Amino acid sequence: MTRRTDWPGSEHDSSSAAGDAENRSGRKGRENGGGPSSSRAETGPPRTPEEQARAICLRLLTGSPRTRKQLGDALRERGIPEEAAEEVLSRFEDVGLINDAAFADAWVESRHHGRGLARRALARELRTKGVDSTLIEEAVSRLDSEQEESTARELVDRKLRTTRGLDREKRLRRLAGMLARKGYPEGLALRVVRQALEEEGEDPELLERHLPDT
């Protein structure tokens, strides 16, 4: 819809109206003490460290879940006093906005199925995010050895195709190295790689020279 001020001949009227509004606003401001309008104060930055901390935490949590340590580090980097930060972080924990146990469970679920990471790599990542060791142990324990081995085999099967044409030793090293980088124990990695290559037709005796049992 076309605004009235866009019609020809209304420019003078709108300018006059704007001037009148400005004069009224100025008089109102002077009547209230001569300071700026209250709307500017309302949209300004939070006035206390606690308000600043809450605003920072809510903004970060809107993007993705965070651990208490991650939020605490962010508050420290922004100069929030420790006492105010601890008060806000504890309050966020009380109402469930911070939940390191749930964060660890979700992280393990997502990173194992999405990236194929093993328990050792998952635990290492959670430690860097400041999750308590007890919570880490509980989260990664939900992945049993059978699930880890199954995922390792899926990873190797997907990688086998890209290693065809390489010599035997290089294939073994590349496949086992891929699993090691994802946190799989050496014994499990070697066993899964050997089994996959044997099923593909490799001579078990030749494999044994490069890939002994551990």
Backbone as numpy.savetxt, mean C-alpha at the origin, in Angstrom:
# Nx Ny Nz CAx CAy CAz Cx Cy Cz
-28.18 25.97 -19.04 -29.04 27.16 -19.04 -28.14 28.40 -19.04
-28.48 29.43 -19.83 -27.68 30.65 -19.92 -27.91 31.51 -18.69
-26.80 31.93 -18.08 -26.93 32.78 -16.91 -27.41 34.18 -17.34
-28.14 34.81 -16.41 -28.70 36.13 -16.73 -27.60 37.12 -17.05
-26.44 37.04 -16.35 -25.37 38.02 -16.58 -24.73 37.86 -17.94
-25.04 36.78 -18.66 -24.48 36.58 -19.99 -25.29 37.30 -21.06
-26.51 37.73 -20.72 -27.35 38.37 -21.74 -26.80 39.75 -22.07
-26.92 40.17 -23.36 -26.47 41.52 -23.74 -27.17 42.57 -22.92
-26.40 43.59 -22.53 -26.99 44.70 -21.79 -27.00 44.50 -20.30
-26.57 43.30 -19.80 -26.62 43.06 -18.37 -25.29 43.31 -17.70
-24.24 43.66 -18.48 -22.91 43.83 -17.91 -22.90 44.92 -16.84
-23.57 46.08 -17.16 -23.59 47.17 -16.19 -24.33 46.76 -14.93
-25.48 46.05 -15.13 -26.28 45.64 -13.98 -25.49 44.70 -13.08
-24.76 43.73 -13.70 -24.04 42.75 -12.90 -22.88 43.40 -12.18
-22.22 44.37 -12.82 -21.11 45.05 -12.17 -21.61 45.81 -10.96
-22.78 46.48 -11.13 -23.34 47.24 -10.02 -23.70 46.31 -8.87
-24.28 45.16 -9.23 -24.67 44.21 -8.19 -23.45 43.69 -7.45
-22.36 43.41 -8.21 -21.14 42.91 -7.57 -20.58 43.96 -6.63
-20.63 45.27 -7.09 -20.12 46.33 -6.22 -20.94 46.46 -4.96
-22.28 46.37 -5.09 -23.13 46.45 -3.91 -22.85 45.32 -2.95
-22.64 44.08 -3.53 -22.37 42.92 -2.67 -21.06 43.10 -1.94
-20.08 43.67 -2.65 -18.77 43.86 -2.03 -18.87 44.88 -0.89
-19.63 45.95 -1.12 -19.79 46.96 -0.08 -20.50 46.38 1.13
-21.54 45.55 0.86 -22.26 44.94 1.98 -21.35 44.00 2.75
-20.52 43.23 2.00 -19.60 42.30 2.64 -18.60 43.05 3.50
-18.11 44.21 2.97 -17.15 44.98 3.74 -17.77 45.53 5.01
-19.02 46.03 4.90 -19.69 46.55 6.08 -19.91 45.46 7.11
-20.26 44.25 6.61 -20.52 43.13 7.53 -19.24 42.73 8.24
-18.14 42.73 7.48 -16.87 42.37 8.10 -16.48 43.37 9.16
-16.68 44.67 8.88 -16.34 45.69 9.86 -17.22 45.59 11.10
-18.49 45.25 10.86 -19.39 45.09 11.99 -18.98 43.92 12.88
-18.36 42.90 12.27 -17.93 41.72 13.04 -16.52 41.87 13.59
-15.95 43.04 13.48 -14.64 43.23 14.06 -13.60 43.63 13.05
-13.96 43.80 11.79 -13.03 44.28 10.79 -12.11 43.21 10.24
-12.22 41.95 10.63 -11.33 40.89 10.16 -11.85 40.26 8.90
-11.13 39.26 8.37 -11.57 38.55 7.17 -12.82 37.75 7.44
-13.47 37.32 6.39 -14.71 36.57 6.54 -14.45 35.26 7.24
-15.48 34.75 7.94 -15.32 33.51 8.70 -15.09 32.32 7.80
-15.56 32.37 6.51 -15.39 31.22 5.62 -13.93 30.95 5.37
-13.09 31.99 5.35 -11.66 31.78 5.12 -11.04 31.01 6.27
-11.48 31.31 7.49 -10.95 30.59 8.65 -11.40 29.15 8.63
-12.65 28.92 8.19 -13.17 27.56 8.19 -12.44 26.68 7.19
-11.97 27.24 6.10 -11.30 26.43 5.08 -9.79 26.42 5.24
-9.27 27.07 6.28 -7.83 27.10 6.52 -7.35 25.79 7.10
-6.05 25.70 7.39 -5.48 24.47 7.94 -5.98 24.22 9.36
-5.98 22.96 9.82 -6.39 22.67 11.19 -5.55 23.47 12.17
-6.16 23.83 13.30 -5.49 24.77 14.19 -4.63 24.09 15.24
-4.91 22.84 15.57 -4.14 22.15 16.61 -3.35 21.00 16.00
-2.29 20.53 16.67 -1.54 19.36 16.17 -2.41 18.12 16.02
-3.36 17.95 16.95 -4.25 16.79 16.85 -5.12 16.85 15.60
-5.64 18.04 15.31 -6.45 18.20 14.10 -5.60 17.97 12.85
-4.40 18.47 12.86 -3.51 18.24 11.74 -3.22 16.74 11.57
-2.96 16.06 12.68 -2.66 14.62 12.63 -3.84 13.83 12.09
-5.05 14.17 12.56 -6.24 13.48 12.06 -6.41 13.68 10.56
-6.21 14.90 10.11 -6.37 15.20 8.69 -5.35 14.42 7.84
-4.12 14.37 8.31 -3.08 13.64 7.58 -3.40 12.15 7.51
-3.77 11.58 8.64 -4.06 10.14 8.69 -5.26 9.78 7.80
-6.30 10.57 7.87 -7.48 10.29 7.05 -7.16 10.38 5.57
-6.35 11.36 5.21 -5.98 11.49 3.80 -5.17 10.28 3.33
-4.25 9.82 4.15 -3.43 8.67 3.76 -4.26 7.39 3.72
-5.16 7.23 4.67 -5.98 6.02 4.71 -7.01 5.98 3.59
-7.35 7.13 3.05 -8.27 7.16 1.91 -7.64 6.48 0.70
-6.31 6.61 0.56 -5.64 6.00 -0.59 -5.52 4.49 -0.45
-5.11 4.01 0.73 -4.94 2.58 0.96 -4.74 2.34 2.44
-4.97 1.11 2.91 -4.72 0.82 4.32 -3.26 1.06 4.68
-3.02 1.48 5.90 -1.66 1.73 6.38 -1.51 1.12 7.77
-0.27 0.77 8.10 0.01 0.29 9.45 0.18 1.49 10.38
0.17 1.20 11.66 0.38 2.29 12.63 1.75 2.93 12.44
2.76 2.11 12.18 4.10 2.65 12.00 4.17 3.55 10.77
3.54 3.14 9.68 3.56 3.96 8.47 2.93 5.33 8.73
1.80 5.33 9.43 1.15 6.60 9.74 1.99 7.42 10.72
2.57 6.74 11.70 3.41 7.44 12.65 4.62 8.09 11.98
5.22 7.38 11.04 6.35 7.94 10.29 5.92 9.16 9.49
4.73 9.08 8.89 4.23 10.20 8.09 3.99 11.43 8.97
3.44 11.22 10.16 3.19 12.33 11.06 4.51 12.95 11.54
5.49 12.11 11.80 6.79 12.61 12.24 7.46 13.45 11.14
7.36 12.97 9.91 7.96 13.70 8.80 7.30 15.07 8.61
6.03 15.18 9.00 5.32 16.45 8.83 5.39 17.33 10.08
6.21 16.92 11.03 6.45 17.76 12.19 5.39 17.72 13.26
4.54 16.69 13.28 3.53 16.58 14.32 4.20 16.15 15.63
3.94 16.84 16.73 4.53 16.44 18.01 4.17 15.01 18.38
5.10 14.32 19.01 4.90 12.89 19.31 3.67 12.64 20.16
3.44 13.49 21.16 2.29 13.28 22.04 0.97 13.37 21.28
0.87 14.35 20.40 -0.35 14.50 19.59 -0.51 13.33 18.62
0.59 12.91 18.03 0.54 11.79 17.09 0.07 10.52 17.78
0.64 10.24 18.96 0.26 9.02 19.68 -1.20 9.04 20.08
-1.69 10.19 20.47 -3.10 10.30 20.86 -4.01 9.97 19.68
-3.71 10.53 18.53 -4.54 10.31 17.34 -4.42 8.87 16.86
-3.22 8.34 16.82 -3.02 6.97 16.36 -3.74 5.97 17.26
-3.68 6.18 18.56 -4.37 5.29 19.49 -5.88 5.36 19.30
-6.38 6.57 19.07 -7.81 6.74 18.84 -8.23 6.03 17.55
-7.43 6.15 16.51 -7.72 5.48 15.25 -7.72 3.96 15.42
-6.83 3.45 16.27 -6.84 2.01 16.55 -8.11 1.61 17.29
-8.52 2.42 18.25 -9.71 2.10 19.04 -10.95 1.97 18.17
-11.06 2.81 17.15 -12.25 2.78 16.30 -12.07 1.90 15.07
-10.92 1.24 14.93 -10.71 0.28 13.85 -10.19 0.86 12.55
-9.83 2.15 12.54 -9.27 2.72 11.31 -7.84 2.25 11.09
-7.16 1.89 12.16 -5.85 1.25 12.08 -6.00 -0.15 12.65
-5.62 -1.15 11.88 -5.72 -2.54 12.32 -4.58 -3.33 11.67
-3.48 -3.42 12.37 -2.30 -4.07 11.80 -2.50 -5.55 11.53
-3.32 -6.21 12.35 -3.59 -7.64 12.13 -4.34 -7.84 10.82
-5.37 -7.04 10.59 -6.12 -7.14 9.34 -5.25 -6.75 8.15
-4.41 -5.73 8.36 -3.51 -5.31 7.29 -2.60 -6.48 6.90
-2.02 -7.17 7.89 -1.10 -8.28 7.60 -1.82 -9.41 6.88
-3.02 -9.75 7.32 -3.78 -10.82 6.65 -4.06 -10.47 5.19
-4.50 -9.25 4.96 -4.82 -8.83 3.59 -3.56 -8.78 2.73
-2.46 -8.35 3.32 -1.20 -8.26 2.58 -0.75 -9.65 2.13
-0.80 -10.62 3.03 -0.40 -11.99 2.70 -1.29 -12.56 1.60
-2.58 -12.38 1.74 -3.52 -12.89 0.74 -3.25 -12.28 -0.64
-3.09 -10.97 -0.67 -2.91 -10.27 -1.94 -1.56 -10.58 -2.58
-0.51 -10.53 -1.81 0.84 -10.67 -2.38 1.17 -12.12 -2.71
0.56 -13.06 -2.01 0.82 -14.46 -2.36 0.11 -14.82 -3.66
-1.17 -14.49 -3.73 -1.93 -14.86 -4.93 -1.62 -13.94 -6.11
-1.28 -12.70 -5.84 -1.00 -11.78 -6.93 0.42 -11.85 -7.46
1.39 -12.02 -6.55 2.80 -12.03 -6.94 3.49 -13.36 -6.71
2.80 -14.30 -6.06 3.41 -15.60 -5.81 4.47 -15.60 -4.74
4.44 -14.63 -3.84 5.47 -14.54 -2.81 5.27 -15.62 -1.75
6.39 -16.15 -1.27 6.38 -17.16 -0.23 6.37 -16.52 1.14
6.22 -17.35 2.18 6.10 -16.83 3.53 7.30 -15.98 3.94
8.49 -16.40 3.58 9.68 -15.66 4.00 9.69 -14.25 3.40
9.36 -14.13 2.13 9.32 -12.80 1.49 8.19 -11.95 2.06
7.05 -12.57 2.33 5.92 -11.83 2.89 6.24 -11.30 4.28
6.89 -12.13 5.08 7.28 -11.69 6.43 8.26 -10.53 6.35
9.18 -10.60 5.40 10.16 -9.52 5.25 9.47 -8.21 4.88
8.51 -8.27 3.97 7.79 -7.06 3.57 7.00 -6.47 4.73
6.34 -7.33 5.50 5.54 -6.84 6.63 6.42 -6.22 7.71
7.61 -6.76 7.89 8.53 -6.16 8.87 8.91 -4.74 8.46
9.13 -4.53 7.16 9.50 -3.18 6.71 8.36 -2.19 6.92
7.13 -2.68 7.05 5.98 -1.81 7.26 5.65 -1.65 8.74
6.48 -2.22 9.60 6.33 -2.01 11.03 5.32 -2.90 11.72
4.91 -3.99 11.08 3.94 -4.90 11.72 4.66 -5.71 12.79
4.00 -5.89 13.92 4.56 -6.65 15.03 4.86 -8.08 14.61
5.96 -8.63 15.14 6.39 -9.97 14.73 5.34 -11.04 15.03
4.61 -10.88 16.12 3.56 -11.86 16.44 2.45 -11.84 15.39
2.06 -10.65 14.97 1.02 -10.54 13.95 1.52 -11.07 12.60
2.80 -10.85 12.31 3.37 -11.38 11.07 3.32 -12.89 11.07
3.73 -13.49 12.18 3.73 -14.95 12.27 2.34 -15.53 12.09
1.36 -14.87 12.72 -0.02 -15.35 12.58 -0.50 -15.24 11.15
-0.15 -14.17 10.46 -0.63 -13.96 9.09 0.01 -14.95 8.12
1.33 -15.10 8.18 2.00 -15.98 7.21 1.74 -17.45 7.51
1.38 -17.78 8.76 1.11 -19.18 9.10 -0.15 -19.70 8.39
-0.96 -18.80 7.87 -2.16 -19.23 7.15 -1.80 -19.83 5.79
-0.57 -19.60 5.35 -0.07 -20.27 4.15 0.69 -21.51 4.58
0.16 -22.68 4.30 0.86 -23.89 4.70 1.85 -24.31 3.62
2.66 -25.33 3.93 3.71 -25.79 3.02 3.13 -26.30 1.71
1.97 -26.94 1.78 1.35 -27.47 0.57 0.95 -26.35 -0.39
0.40 -25.26 0.18 0.01 -24.13 -0.66 1.24 -23.46 -1.27
2.30 -23.34 -0.48 3.53 -22.74 -1.00 4.09 -23.55 -2.17
4.12 -24.87 -2.00 4.67 -25.71 -3.06 3.81 -25.64 -4.32
2.50 -25.61 -4.14 1.61 -25.52 -5.29 1.83 -24.21 -6.06
1.98 -23.13 -5.33 2.22 -21.84 -5.98 3.58 -21.82 -6.66
4.58 -22.41 -6.02 5.92 -22.47 -6.61 5.88 -23.22 -7.93
5.13 -24.30 -7.98 5.05 -25.08 -9.20 4.35 -24.28 -10.30
3.32 -23.53 -9.95 2.64 -22.69 -10.95 3.60 -21.65 -11.52
4.42 -21.08 -10.67 5.40 -20.09 -11.12 6.40 -20.70 -12.09
6.88 -21.90 -11.74 7.85 -22.57 -12.60 7.22 -22.96 -13.93
6.00 -23.45 -13.90 5.34 -23.84 -15.15 5.19 -22.65 -16.09
4.89 -21.48 -15.56 4.76 -20.30 -16.40 6.11 -19.85 -16.96
7.16 -20.08 -16.20 8.49 -19.63 -16.60 9.18 -20.62 -17.53
8.78 -21.87 -17.49 9.44 -22.91 -18.30 9.50 -22.54 -19.77
8.38 -22.07 -20.27 8.28 -21.78 -21.69 9.33 -20.74 -22.13
9.60 -19.77 -21.29 10.53 -18.72 -21.67 11.99 -19.16 -21.55
12.23 -20.32 -20.93 13.62 -20.78 -20.78 14.00 -21.86 -21.78
13.06 -22.29 -22.57 13.37 -23.33 -23.56 14.38 -22.80 -24.56
15.34 -23.65 -24.89 16.41 -23.23 -25.79 17.69 -22.90 -25.04
17.58 -22.65 -23.73 18.78 -22.42 -22.93 19.41 -23.75 -22.55
20.69 -23.71 -22.22 21.31 -24.97 -21.79 20.79 -25.34 -20.41
20.98 -26.61 -20.07 20.36 -27.16 -18.86 20.75 -26.39 -17.60
22.03 -26.12 -17.45 22.49 -25.45 -16.24 21.90 -24.05 -16.11
21.82 -23.34 -17.22 21.28 -21.99 -17.18 19.79 -22.02 -16.85
19.06 -23.00 -17.38 17.64 -23.12 -17.06 17.44 -23.39 -15.58
18.23 -24.31 -15.05 18.12 -24.62 -13.63 18.39 -23.39 -12.77
19.43 -22.68 -13.10 19.81 -21.51 -12.32 18.74 -20.42 -12.41
18.21 -20.22 -13.59 17.21 -19.17 -13.76 15.91 -19.50 -13.03
15.45 -20.74 -13.14 14.20 -21.12 -12.49 14.32 -21.13 -10.98
15.41 -21.70 -10.48 15.60 -21.73 -9.03 15.81 -20.32 -8.49
16.52 -19.48 -9.23 16.74 -18.10 -8.80 15.44 -17.31 -8.73
14.55 -17.56 -9.67 13.26 -16.87 -9.66 12.49 -17.20 -8.38
12.49 -18.48 -7.99 11.79 -18.87 -6.76 12.49 -18.31 -5.53
13.81 -18.29 -5.54 14.54 -17.75 -4.39 14.21 -16.28 -4.17
14.11 -15.53 -5.25 13.80 -14.10 -5.12 12.41 -13.87 -4.55
11.54 -14.83 -4.70 10.18 -14.72 -4.16 10.07 -15.31 -2.77
11.21 -15.71 -2.21 11.23 -16.14 -0.82 11.07 -17.63 -0.58
11.14 -18.47 -1.60 10.97 -19.90 -1.39 12.28 -20.51 -0.88
12.19 -21.42 0.08 13.39 -22.07 0.61 14.12 -22.82 -0.50
15.44 -22.96 -0.35 16.24 -23.58 -1.40 15.80 -25.01 -1.68
15.56 -25.78 -0.62 15.17 -27.17 -0.83 13.89 -27.31 -1.62
12.89 -26.48 -1.28 11.62 -26.51 -2.00 11.82 -26.07 -3.44
12.58 -25.02 -3.65 12.80 -24.51 -5.00 13.47 -25.55 -5.88
14.50 -26.19 -5.38 15.21 -27.19 -6.18 14.33 -28.38 -6.48
13.55 -28.80 -5.51 12.67 -29.96 -5.72 11.62 -29.67 -6.78
11.00 -28.50 -6.72 9.96 -28.15 -7.67 10.53 -28.00 -9.08
11.70 -27.36 -9.20 12.31 -27.18 -10.52 12.71 -28.53 -11.12
13.31 -29.39 -10.31 13.71 -30.69 -10.83 12.51 -31.49 -11.31
11.43 -31.47 -10.53 10.23 -32.22 -10.91 9.66 -31.69 -12.23
9.60 -30.38 -12.37 9.04 -29.78 -13.59 9.87 -30.15 -14.81
11.19 -30.11 -14.68 12.05 -30.42 -15.82 12.03 -31.90 -16.16
11.93 -32.74 -15.16 11.81 -34.17 -15.43 10.53 -34.47 -16.19
9.44 -33.84 -15.79 8.17 -34.05 -16.49 8.23 -33.52 -17.92
9.10 -32.56 -18.16 9.25 -32.03 -19.50 10.12 -32.93 -20.38
10.81 -33.89 -19.75 11.61 -34.82 -20.53 13.09 -34.80 -20.25
13.55 -33.98 -19.30 14.96 -33.94 -18.98 15.39 -35.25 -18.31
16.64 -35.64 -18.56 17.19 -36.85 -17.95 17.43 -36.61 -16.47
16.78 -37.39 -15.59 16.96 -37.19 -14.14 18.41 -37.28 -13.70
19.20 -38.18 -14.30 20.60 -38.32 -13.89 21.41 -37.07 -14.24
21.14 -36.49 -15.41 21.84 -35.26 -15.78 21.42 -34.10 -14.88
20.13 -34.06 -14.53 19.68 -33.01 -13.63 20.33 -33.13 -12.26
20.52 -34.36 -11.82 21.07 -34.61 -10.51 22.45 -33.99 -10.34
23.20 -33.90 -11.43 24.55 -33.34 -11.35 24.52 -31.85 -11.01
23.48 -31.19 -11.45 23.38 -29.76 -11.23 22.41 -29.40 -10.11
21.52 -30.33 -9.79 20.45 -30.01 -8.86 20.30 -31.14 -7.85
21.24 -31.27 -6.92 21.18 -32.38 -5.95 20.09 -32.19 -4.94
19.72 -33.27 -4.30 18.74 -33.18 -3.21 19.33 -32.40 -2.06
18.46 -31.65 -1.36 18.91 -30.89 -0.19 18.05 -31.26 1.00
